[in-house]
Amino acid sequence: MNQFHLYNIEILKQYRLILNRYGREDLSYPLLVSPTLLNKDGKILYVGQETNTWGKEYEDPEIVGKLESLYERFLRSGATNRPFWKFLKPILTSELHEQVIWSNLLLCGKKETLGTPELPQELITLSIDYLYHLYKESNPSLVLIASSSRTPYNAIVEEFLQKIDIFHLDRPTAQQPYSVDKDEKVLWTYHPKYLYMSKNCAKVQEACKRIILK
């Protein structure tokens, strides 16, 4: 059996234990990456904030395989045309599922609504662990973080960056809407919805293209 599939099983087990400990029934299923899309090094690891209502159509307790399949179908179908994906697609040189591994700073979102979920520290730690493990497994050519620099996202980004030995990467600002490490392995920018509103989308896309095509 695929090792990453076994890892997803363990992550879901830990996730459910934490939810039970806190009596939480308001959170979505976690975003679990399909092992079949982890078969090639050098993809772009595209990191968002959280995925609300993910997997809400499922109630099966043995659900890991279904969540992995949902993830794969979503990417193979081209995801959606929301700002998060609309920003990414012009940057790519091949099909979405061939070039991108998608993950989030928070492993889960809200079950029924939108917005940033309030999570106990155990779930934040589990989210960071999952993202780091995914980074090690996928060996990406670029980590593209598209997230607000406010709490709780900024603290998660900074802890993740320390784990992958990226230090002193500035947070994006209104004056400089993206930040890149000296080796151009990580680019951190705002969530694309804000980039479109602030008219910085094209500027950040060009920076991403330059790094990808170098």
Coordinates of N, CA and C in Angstrom, one line a residue:
M1 N 0.9 -1.2 0.0 CA 0.0 0.0 0.0 C 0.9 1.2 0.0
N2 N 0.5 2.3 -0.7 CA 1.2 3.5 -0.9 C 1.5 4.1 0.5
Q3 N 2.7 4.5 0.8 CA 3.1 5.1 2.1 C 2.4 6.4 2.4
F4 N 2.2 7.2 1.3 CA 1.5 8.5 1.6 C 0.0 8.2 1.9
H5 N -0.6 7.2 1.3 CA -2.0 6.8 1.7 C -2.0 6.4 3.1
L6 N -1.1 5.7 3.6 CA -1.0 5.3 5.0 C -0.8 6.5 5.9
Y7 N 0.0 7.5 5.4 CA 0.1 8.7 6.2 C -1.2 9.5 6.3
N8 N -1.9 9.5 5.2 CA -3.2 10.2 5.2 C -4.2 9.5 6.2
I9 N -4.1 8.2 6.2 CA -5.0 7.5 7.2 C -4.7 7.9 8.6
E10 N -3.4 8.0 8.9 CA -2.9 8.4 10.3 C -3.3 9.8 10.6
I11 N -3.2 10.7 9.6 CA -3.6 12.1 9.8 C -5.1 12.2 10.1
L12 N -5.9 11.5 9.3 CA -7.3 11.6 9.6 C -7.7 11.0 11.0
K13 N -7.0 10.0 11.4 CA -7.2 9.5 12.7 C -6.9 10.5 13.8
Q14 N -5.7 11.2 13.7 CA -5.3 12.2 14.6 C -6.3 13.4 14.6
Y15 N -6.7 13.7 13.4 CA -7.7 14.8 13.2 C -9.0 14.5 13.9
R16 N -9.5 13.3 13.8 CA -10.7 13.0 14.5 C -10.6 12.9 16.0
L17 N -9.5 12.5 16.4 CA -9.2 12.5 17.9 C -9.3 13.9 18.5
I18 N -8.7 14.8 17.7 CA -8.7 16.2 18.2 C -10.1 16.8 18.2
L19 N -10.8 16.5 17.1 CA -12.2 17.0 17.0 C -13.0 16.5 18.2
N20 N -12.9 15.2 18.5 CA -13.6 14.6 19.5 C -13.2 15.2 20.9
R21 N -12.0 15.4 21.1 CA -11.5 16.0 22.3 C -12.1 17.4 22.6
Y22 N -12.3 18.1 21.6 CA -12.9 19.5 21.7 C -14.4 19.6 21.4
G23 N -15.0 18.4 21.1 CA -16.4 18.4 20.7 C -16.7 19.3 19.5
R24 N -15.9 19.3 18.5 CA -16.0 20.1 17.3 C -16.8 19.3 16.3
E25 N -17.9 19.9 15.9 CA -18.7 19.3 14.7 C -18.9 20.3 13.6
D26 N -18.1 21.4 13.7 CA -18.3 22.5 12.8 C -17.2 22.6 11.7
L27 N -16.3 21.6 11.6 CA -15.2 21.7 10.7 C -15.4 20.7 9.6
S28 N -14.8 21.0 8.4 CA -14.9 20.2 7.2 C -14.0 19.0 7.4
Y29 N -14.0 18.1 6.4 CA -13.0 17.1 6.3 C -11.7 17.7 6.0
P30 N -10.6 17.1 6.3 CA -9.3 17.7 6.0 C -9.0 17.5 4.5
L31 N -8.2 18.4 3.9 CA -7.7 18.3 2.6 C -6.6 17.3 2.5
L32 N -6.8 16.1 2.0 CA -5.8 15.1 1.9 C -5.4 14.9 0.4
V33 N -4.1 15.1 0.2 CA -3.5 15.0 -1.1 C -3.5 13.6 -1.7
S34 N -3.9 13.4 -2.9 CA -3.9 12.1 -3.6 C -2.5 11.6 -3.8
P35 N -2.2 10.4 -3.3 CA -0.8 9.9 -3.6 C -0.5 9.7 -5.1
T36 N -1.5 9.6 -5.9 CA -1.2 9.4 -7.4 C -0.7 10.7 -8.0
L37 N -0.9 11.8 -7.3 CA -0.4 13.1 -7.9 C 1.0 13.4 -7.3
L38 N 1.5 12.5 -6.5 CA 2.8 12.8 -5.8 C 3.9 11.9 -6.5
N39 N 3.7 11.6 -7.8 CA 4.6 10.6 -8.4 C 5.8 11.3 -9.2
K40 N 5.9 12.6 -9.0 CA 7.0 13.3 -9.7 C 7.5 14.5 -8.9
D41 N 8.8 14.6 -8.8 CA 9.5 15.7 -8.1 C 9.3 17.0 -9.0
G42 N 9.5 18.1 -8.3 CA 9.6 19.3 -9.1 C 8.4 20.1 -9.4
K43 N 7.2 19.6 -8.9 CA 6.0 20.3 -9.1 C 6.0 21.6 -8.3
I44 N 5.1 22.5 -8.6 CA 4.8 23.7 -7.8 C 3.9 23.3 -6.6
L45 N 4.4 23.6 -5.4 CA 3.5 23.4 -4.2 C 2.8 24.7 -4.0
Y46 N 1.5 24.6 -4.3 CA 0.6 25.8 -4.2 C -0.2 25.8 -2.9
V47 N 0.1 26.8 -2.0 CA -0.4 26.7 -0.7 C -1.4 27.9 -0.5
G48 N -2.7 27.5 -0.1 CA -3.7 28.5 0.2 C -3.9 28.6 1.7
Q49 N -5.1 29.0 2.1 CA -5.4 29.3 3.5 C -6.2 28.1 4.1
E50 N -7.4 27.8 3.6 CA -8.2 26.7 4.1 C -9.2 26.4 3.0
T51 N -9.8 25.2 3.1 CA -10.8 24.8 2.2 C -12.1 24.5 2.9
N52 N -13.0 25.5 2.9 CA -14.3 25.3 3.6 C -15.2 24.3 2.8
T53 N -16.0 23.6 3.6 CA -17.0 22.6 3.2 C -16.4 21.5 2.4
W54 N -15.1 21.2 2.5 CA -14.5 20.2 1.7 C -15.1 18.8 2.1
G55 N -15.5 18.0 1.1 CA -16.0 16.7 1.3 C -17.3 16.6 2.1
K56 N -18.1 17.6 2.1 CA -19.3 17.6 2.9 C -20.3 16.6 2.4
E57 N -20.2 16.1 1.1 CA -21.1 15.1 0.6 C -20.9 13.7 1.2
Y58 N -19.8 13.6 2.0 CA -19.4 12.2 2.5 C -19.7 12.1 4.0
E59 N -20.2 10.9 4.4 CA -20.4 10.6 5.8 C -19.8 9.3 6.1
D60 N -19.0 8.7 5.2 CA -18.4 7.4 5.4 C -17.3 7.4 6.3
P61 N -17.2 6.7 7.4 CA -16.1 6.7 8.3 C -14.8 6.2 7.7
E62 N -14.9 5.4 6.7 CA -13.7 4.9 6.0 C -13.5 5.8 4.7
I63 N -13.1 7.0 4.9 CA -13.3 8.0 3.9 C -12.0 8.4 3.2
V64 N -10.8 8.0 3.7 CA -9.6 8.5 3.2 C -9.5 8.4 1.7
G65 N -9.8 7.2 1.2 CA -9.7 7.0 -0.3 C -10.6 7.9 -1.1
K66 N -11.8 8.2 -0.5 CA -12.8 9.0 -1.2 C -12.2 10.5 -1.2
L67 N -11.6 10.9 -0.1 CA -11.1 12.3 -0.1 C -9.9 12.4 -1.0
E68 N -9.1 11.4 -1.1 CA -8.0 11.4 -2.1 C -8.5 11.5 -3.5
S69 N -9.5 10.7 -3.8 CA -10.1 10.7 -5.1 C -10.8 12.0 -5.4
L70 N -11.4 12.6 -4.4 CA -12.0 14.0 -4.6 C -10.9 15.0 -5.0
Y71 N -9.8 14.9 -4.3 CA -8.7 15.8 -4.5 C -8.2 15.7 -6.0
E72 N -8.0 14.4 -6.4 CA -7.5 14.2 -7.7 C -8.5 14.6 -8.8
R73 N -9.8 14.3 -8.6 CA -10.8 14.7 -9.6 C -10.8 16.2 -9.7
F74 N -10.7 16.9 -8.6 CA -10.8 18.4 -8.6 C -9.7 19.0 -9.4
L75 N -8.4 18.5 -9.2 CA -7.3 19.1 -10.0 C -7.4 18.6 -11.4
R76 N -7.7 17.4 -11.7 CA -7.8 16.9 -13.1 C -8.9 17.7 -13.9
S77 N -9.9 18.1 -13.2 CA -11.0 18.8 -13.9 C -10.7 20.3 -14.1
G78 N -9.5 20.7 -13.6 CA -9.1 22.2 -13.7 C -9.6 23.0 -12.5
A79 N -9.9 22.4 -11.4 CA -10.4 23.1 -10.2 C -11.5 24.0 -10.5
T80 N -11.5 25.3 -10.2 CA -12.6 26.2 -10.4 C -12.0 27.5 -11.0
N81 N -12.9 28.4 -11.3 CA -12.5 29.7 -11.8 C -12.5 30.8 -10.8
R82 N -12.5 30.4 -9.5 CA -12.4 31.4 -8.5 C -11.0 32.1 -8.5
P83 N -10.9 33.2 -7.9 CA -9.6 34.0 -7.9 C -8.4 33.2 -7.6
F84 N -8.5 32.3 -6.6 CA -7.3 31.5 -6.2 C -6.8 30.7 -7.3
W85 N -7.6 30.1 -8.2 CA -7.2 29.3 -9.3 C -7.0 30.1 -10.6
K86 N -7.8 31.1 -10.7 CA -7.7 32.0 -11.9 C -6.3 32.7 -11.9
F87 N -5.8 33.0 -10.7 CA -4.4 33.6 -10.6 C -3.4 32.6 -11.0
L88 N -3.5 31.4 -10.7 CA -2.5 30.4 -10.9 C -2.4 29.9 -12.4
K89 N -3.5 29.7 -13.0 CA -3.5 29.0 -14.3 C -2.6 29.7 -15.4
P90 N -2.6 31.0 -15.5 CA -1.7 31.6 -16.5 C -0.2 31.4 -16.3
I91 N 0.1 31.1 -15.1 CA 1.5 30.9 -14.7 C 2.1 29.5 -15.2
L92 N 1.2 28.6 -15.4 CA 1.6 27.2 -15.7 C 2.0 27.0 -17.1
T93 N 2.8 26.0 -17.3 CA 3.3 25.6 -18.6 C 2.7 24.2 -19.1
S94 N 1.9 23.6 -18.2 CA 1.2 22.3 -18.5 C -0.1 22.3 -17.7
E95 N -0.7 21.1 -17.8 CA -2.0 21.0 -17.1 C -1.9 21.1 -15.6
L96 N -2.9 21.6 -15.0 CA -2.9 21.8 -13.5 C -2.4 20.6 -12.7
H97 N -3.0 19.5 -13.0 CA -2.7 18.3 -12.2 C -1.3 17.8 -12.5
E98 N -0.7 18.2 -13.6 CA 0.6 17.7 -14.0 C 1.7 18.6 -13.4
Q99 N 1.4 19.8 -13.0 CA 2.4 20.7 -12.5 C 2.3 21.2 -11.1
V100 N 1.1 20.9 -10.5 CA 0.8 21.5 -9.2 C 0.4 20.5 -8.2
I101 N 1.0 20.6 -7.0 CA 0.4 20.0 -5.8 C -0.2 21.1 -4.9
W102 N -1.4 20.9 -4.6 CA -2.2 21.9 -3.8 C -2.3 21.5 -2.4
S103 N -2.1 22.5 -1.5 CA -2.3 22.2 -0.1 C -2.7 23.6 0.6
N104 N -2.9 23.6 1.9 CA -3.4 24.8 2.6 C -2.6 24.9 3.9
L105 N -2.5 26.1 4.4 CA -1.9 26.4 5.7 C -2.7 25.7 6.8
L106 N -4.0 25.7 6.7 CA -4.9 25.0 7.7 C -5.4 23.8 7.0
L107 N -5.3 22.7 7.7 CA -5.7 21.4 7.1 C -7.2 21.3 6.8
C108 N -8.0 22.1 7.5 CA -9.5 22.1 7.3 C -10.0 23.5 7.3
G109 N -11.3 23.6 6.9 CA -12.0 24.8 7.0 C -13.4 24.6 7.7
K110 N -14.3 25.5 7.6 CA -15.6 25.4 8.2 C -16.4 24.3 7.4
K111 N -17.3 23.7 8.1 CA -18.1 22.6 7.5 C -19.2 23.1 6.6
E112 N -19.8 24.2 7.0 CA -21.0 24.7 6.3 C -20.9 26.1 5.7
T113 N -19.9 26.9 6.2 CA -19.8 28.3 5.8 C -18.4 28.7 5.4
L114 N -18.2 29.9 5.1 CA -16.9 30.4 4.7 C -16.2 31.2 5.8
G115 N -15.0 31.5 5.6 CA -14.2 32.3 6.6 C -13.2 31.5 7.3
T116 N -12.3 32.2 8.1 CA -11.2 31.5 8.8 C -11.8 30.8 10.0
P117 N -11.5 29.5 10.1 CA -12.0 28.7 11.3 C -11.1 29.0 12.5
E118 N -11.7 29.0 13.7 CA -10.9 29.0 14.9 C -10.6 27.6 15.3
L119 N -9.2 27.4 15.3 CA -8.8 26.0 15.6 C -8.0 25.9 16.9
P120 N -8.0 24.8 17.6 CA -7.1 24.6 18.7 C -5.7 24.4 18.2
Q121 N -4.8 24.7 19.1 CA -3.4 24.6 18.7 C -3.0 23.2 18.2
E122 N -3.6 22.2 18.7 CA -3.3 20.8 18.2 C -3.6 20.7 16.7
L123 N -4.7 21.3 16.2 CA -5.0 21.3 14.8 C -4.0 22.2 14.0
I124 N -3.6 23.3 14.5 CA -2.6 24.1 13.8 C -1.3 23.3 13.7
T125 N -0.9 22.7 14.8 CA 0.3 21.9 14.7 C 0.2 20.8 13.7
L126 N -0.9 20.1 13.7 CA -1.2 19.0 12.7 C -1.1 19.5 11.3
S127 N -1.6 20.7 11.1 CA -1.6 21.4 9.8 C -0.2 21.6 9.3
I128 N 0.6 22.1 10.2 CA 2.0 22.4 9.9 C 2.8 21.1 9.6
D129 N 2.5 20.1 10.4 CA 3.2 18.8 10.2 C 2.8 18.2 8.8
Y130 N 1.5 18.4 8.4 CA 1.1 17.8 7.2 C 1.8 18.6 6.0
L131 N 1.8 19.9 6.1 CA 2.4 20.7 5.0 C 3.9 20.4 4.9
Y132 N 4.6 20.2 6.0 CA 6.0 19.9 6.0 C 6.2 18.5 5.4
H133 N 5.4 17.5 5.8 CA 5.6 16.2 5.2 C 5.3 16.2 3.7
L134 N 4.3 16.9 3.3 CA 4.0 17.1 1.9 C 5.2 17.7 1.1
Y135 N 5.8 18.7 1.7 CA 7.0 19.3 1.1 C 8.1 18.3 0.9
K136 N 8.4 17.5 1.9 CA 9.4 16.5 1.8 C 9.1 15.5 0.8
E137 N 7.9 15.1 0.7 CA 7.5 14.0 -0.3 C 7.4 14.5 -1.7
S138 N 7.1 15.8 -1.9 CA 6.9 16.3 -3.3 C 8.1 17.0 -3.9
N139 N 9.1 17.4 -3.0 CA 10.3 18.0 -3.4 C 10.0 19.0 -4.5
P140 N 9.3 20.1 -4.2 CA 8.8 21.0 -5.2 C 9.9 21.9 -5.8
S141 N 9.7 22.4 -7.0 CA 10.6 23.3 -7.6 C 10.4 24.7 -7.1
L142 N 9.1 25.0 -6.7 CA 8.7 26.3 -6.1 C 7.6 26.0 -5.1
V143 N 7.7 26.7 -3.9 CA 6.6 26.8 -3.0 C 6.0 28.1 -3.2
L144 N 4.7 28.1 -3.7 CA 4.0 29.4 -3.9 C 2.9 29.5 -2.8
I145 N 3.2 30.4 -1.9 CA 2.2 30.6 -0.8 C 1.3 31.8 -1.1
A146 N 0.1 31.6 -1.2 CA -0.9 32.6 -1.6 C -1.9 32.8 -0.4
S147 N -1.5 33.6 0.5 CA -2.2 33.7 1.8 C -2.1 35.1 2.4
S148 N -3.1 35.5 3.1 CA -3.0 36.7 3.9 C -1.8 36.6 4.9
S149 N -1.2 37.7 5.2 CA -0.2 37.7 6.2 C -0.6 38.0 7.6
R150 N -2.0 37.9 7.8 CA -2.5 38.2 9.2 C -2.6 36.9 10.0
T151 N -2.9 37.0 11.2 CA -3.1 35.8 12.1 C -4.4 35.0 11.7
P152 N -4.3 33.7 11.7 CA -3.3 32.8 12.1 C -2.3 32.4 11.0
Y153 N -2.5 32.9 9.8 CA -1.8 32.4 8.7 C -0.3 32.8 8.8
N154 N 0.0 34.0 9.2 CA 1.4 34.4 9.2 C 2.3 33.5 10.1
A155 N 1.7 33.2 11.3 CA 2.5 32.3 12.2 C 2.8 30.9 11.6
I156 N 1.8 30.4 10.9 CA 1.9 29.1 10.3 C 3.0 29.2 9.1
V157 N 2.9 30.2 8.3 CA 3.9 30.4 7.2 C 5.3 30.4 7.8
E158 N 5.4 31.2 8.9 CA 6.8 31.4 9.4 C 7.3 30.1 10.1
E159 N 6.5 29.4 10.7 CA 6.9 28.1 11.3 C 7.3 27.1 10.2
F160 N 6.5 27.1 9.2 CA 6.7 26.2 8.1 C 8.1 26.5 7.4
L161 N 8.3 27.8 7.2 CA 9.5 28.3 6.5 C 10.7 27.9 7.4
Q162 N 10.7 28.0 8.7 CA 11.8 27.6 9.5 C 12.1 26.1 9.4
K163 N 11.0 25.3 9.2 CA 11.2 23.8 9.1 C 11.9 23.5 7.8
I164 N 11.7 24.3 6.8 CA 12.4 24.0 5.5 C 13.6 24.9 5.3
D165 N 14.1 25.5 6.4 CA 15.3 26.2 6.4 C 15.3 27.5 5.5
I166 N 14.2 28.1 5.5 CA 14.1 29.4 4.8 C 13.9 30.5 5.9
F167 N 14.9 31.3 6.1 CA 14.9 32.3 7.1 C 14.8 33.7 6.5
H168 N 14.3 34.7 7.3 CA 14.3 36.1 7.0 C 13.5 36.4 5.7
L169 N 12.4 35.7 5.4 CA 11.6 36.0 4.3 C 10.5 37.0 4.8
D170 N 10.5 38.2 4.2 CA 9.6 39.2 4.7 C 8.2 38.9 4.3
R171 N 7.3 39.4 5.1 CA 5.9 39.3 4.8 C 5.5 40.2 3.6
P172 N 4.6 39.8 2.7 CA 4.2 40.7 1.7 C 3.5 42.0 2.3
T173 N 3.7 43.1 1.6 CA 3.1 44.4 2.0 C 2.4 45.0 0.8
A174 N 1.7 46.1 1.1 CA 1.0 46.8 0.1 C 2.0 47.4 -1.0
Q175 N 3.2 47.8 -0.5 CA 4.2 48.3 -1.4 C 4.9 47.2 -2.1
Q176 N 5.1 46.1 -1.5 CA 5.8 44.9 -2.1 C 4.9 43.7 -1.9
P177 N 4.0 43.4 -2.9 CA 3.0 42.4 -2.7 C 3.5 40.9 -2.7
Y178 N 4.8 40.7 -2.9 CA 5.3 39.4 -2.8 C 6.7 39.4 -2.3
S179 N 7.2 38.3 -1.7 CA 8.5 38.2 -1.2 C 9.1 36.8 -1.6
V180 N 10.4 36.8 -2.0 CA 11.1 35.6 -2.5 C 12.4 35.4 -1.8
D181 N 12.6 34.2 -1.4 CA 13.9 33.9 -0.7 C 15.1 34.0 -1.7
K182 N 16.3 34.0 -1.2 CA 17.4 34.3 -2.1 C 17.7 33.2 -3.1
D183 N 17.3 32.0 -2.9 CA 17.4 30.9 -3.9 C 16.2 30.8 -4.7
E184 N 15.2 31.6 -4.5 CA 14.0 31.6 -5.3 C 13.3 30.2 -5.3
K185 N 13.2 29.7 -4.1 CA 12.5 28.4 -3.8 C 11.2 28.6 -3.3
V186 N 11.0 29.8 -2.6 CA 9.7 30.1 -2.0 C 9.3 31.5 -2.4
L187 N 8.0 31.7 -2.8 CA 7.4 33.0 -3.1 C 6.2 33.1 -2.2
W188 N 6.1 34.1 -1.4 CA 4.9 34.4 -0.6 C 4.2 35.6 -1.0
T189 N 3.0 35.5 -1.3 CA 2.2 36.6 -1.8 C 0.8 36.6 -1.1
Y190 N 0.0 37.7 -1.3 CA -1.3 37.7 -0.7 C -2.2 36.7 -1.4
H191 N -3.4 36.5 -0.8 CA -4.4 35.7 -1.4 C -4.8 36.3 -2.7
P192 N -5.0 35.6 -3.8 CA -5.3 36.2 -5.1 C -6.5 37.1 -5.1
K193 N -7.5 36.8 -4.2 CA -8.7 37.7 -4.2 C -8.2 39.2 -3.9
Y194 N -7.3 39.3 -2.9 CA -6.7 40.6 -2.6 C -5.8 41.1 -3.7
L195 N -5.1 40.3 -4.4 CA -4.2 40.7 -5.5 C -5.0 41.3 -6.6
Y196 N -6.2 40.7 -6.9 CA -7.0 41.3 -7.9 C -7.6 42.6 -7.5
M197 N -8.0 42.7 -6.2 CA -8.6 44.0 -5.7 C -7.6 45.1 -5.7
S198 N -6.3 44.8 -5.4 CA -5.3 45.8 -5.3 C -4.6 46.0 -6.6
K199 N -5.0 45.3 -7.6 CA -4.4 45.4 -9.0 C -2.9 45.1 -9.0
N200 N -2.6 44.1 -8.2 CA -1.2 43.6 -8.2 C -1.1 42.2 -8.8
C201 N -2.2 41.7 -9.3 CA -2.1 40.3 -9.8 C -1.1 40.1 -10.9
A202 N -1.1 40.9 -11.9 CA -0.2 40.7 -13.1 C 1.2 40.8 -12.6
K203 N 1.5 41.7 -11.7 CA 2.9 41.9 -11.2 C 3.4 40.6 -10.6
V204 N 2.6 40.0 -9.8 CA 3.0 38.8 -9.0 C 3.1 37.6 -10.0
Q205 N 2.1 37.6 -10.9 CA 2.2 36.5 -11.9 C 3.4 36.5 -12.7
E206 N 3.9 37.7 -13.1 CA 5.1 37.8 -13.9 C 6.3 37.4 -13.1
A207 N 6.4 37.7 -11.8 CA 7.5 37.2 -10.9 C 7.5 35.7 -10.9
C208 N 6.3 35.1 -10.7 CA 6.2 33.6 -10.7 C 6.6 33.0 -12.0
K209 N 6.2 33.6 -13.1 CA 6.6 33.0 -14.4 C 8.1 33.0 -14.6
R210 N 8.7 34.1 -14.2 CA 10.2 34.3 -14.3 C 10.9 33.1 -13.5
I211 N 10.4 32.9 -12.3 CA 11.0 31.8 -11.5 C 10.8 30.5 -12.1
I212 N 9.6 30.2 -12.6 CA 9.3 28.9 -13.1 C 10.0 28.6 -14.4
L213 N 10.3 29.6 -15.2 CA 10.9 29.4 -16.5 C 12.4 29.6 -16.5
K214 N 13.0 29.9 -15.4 CA 14.4 30.2 -15.3 C 15.2 29.0 -15.6

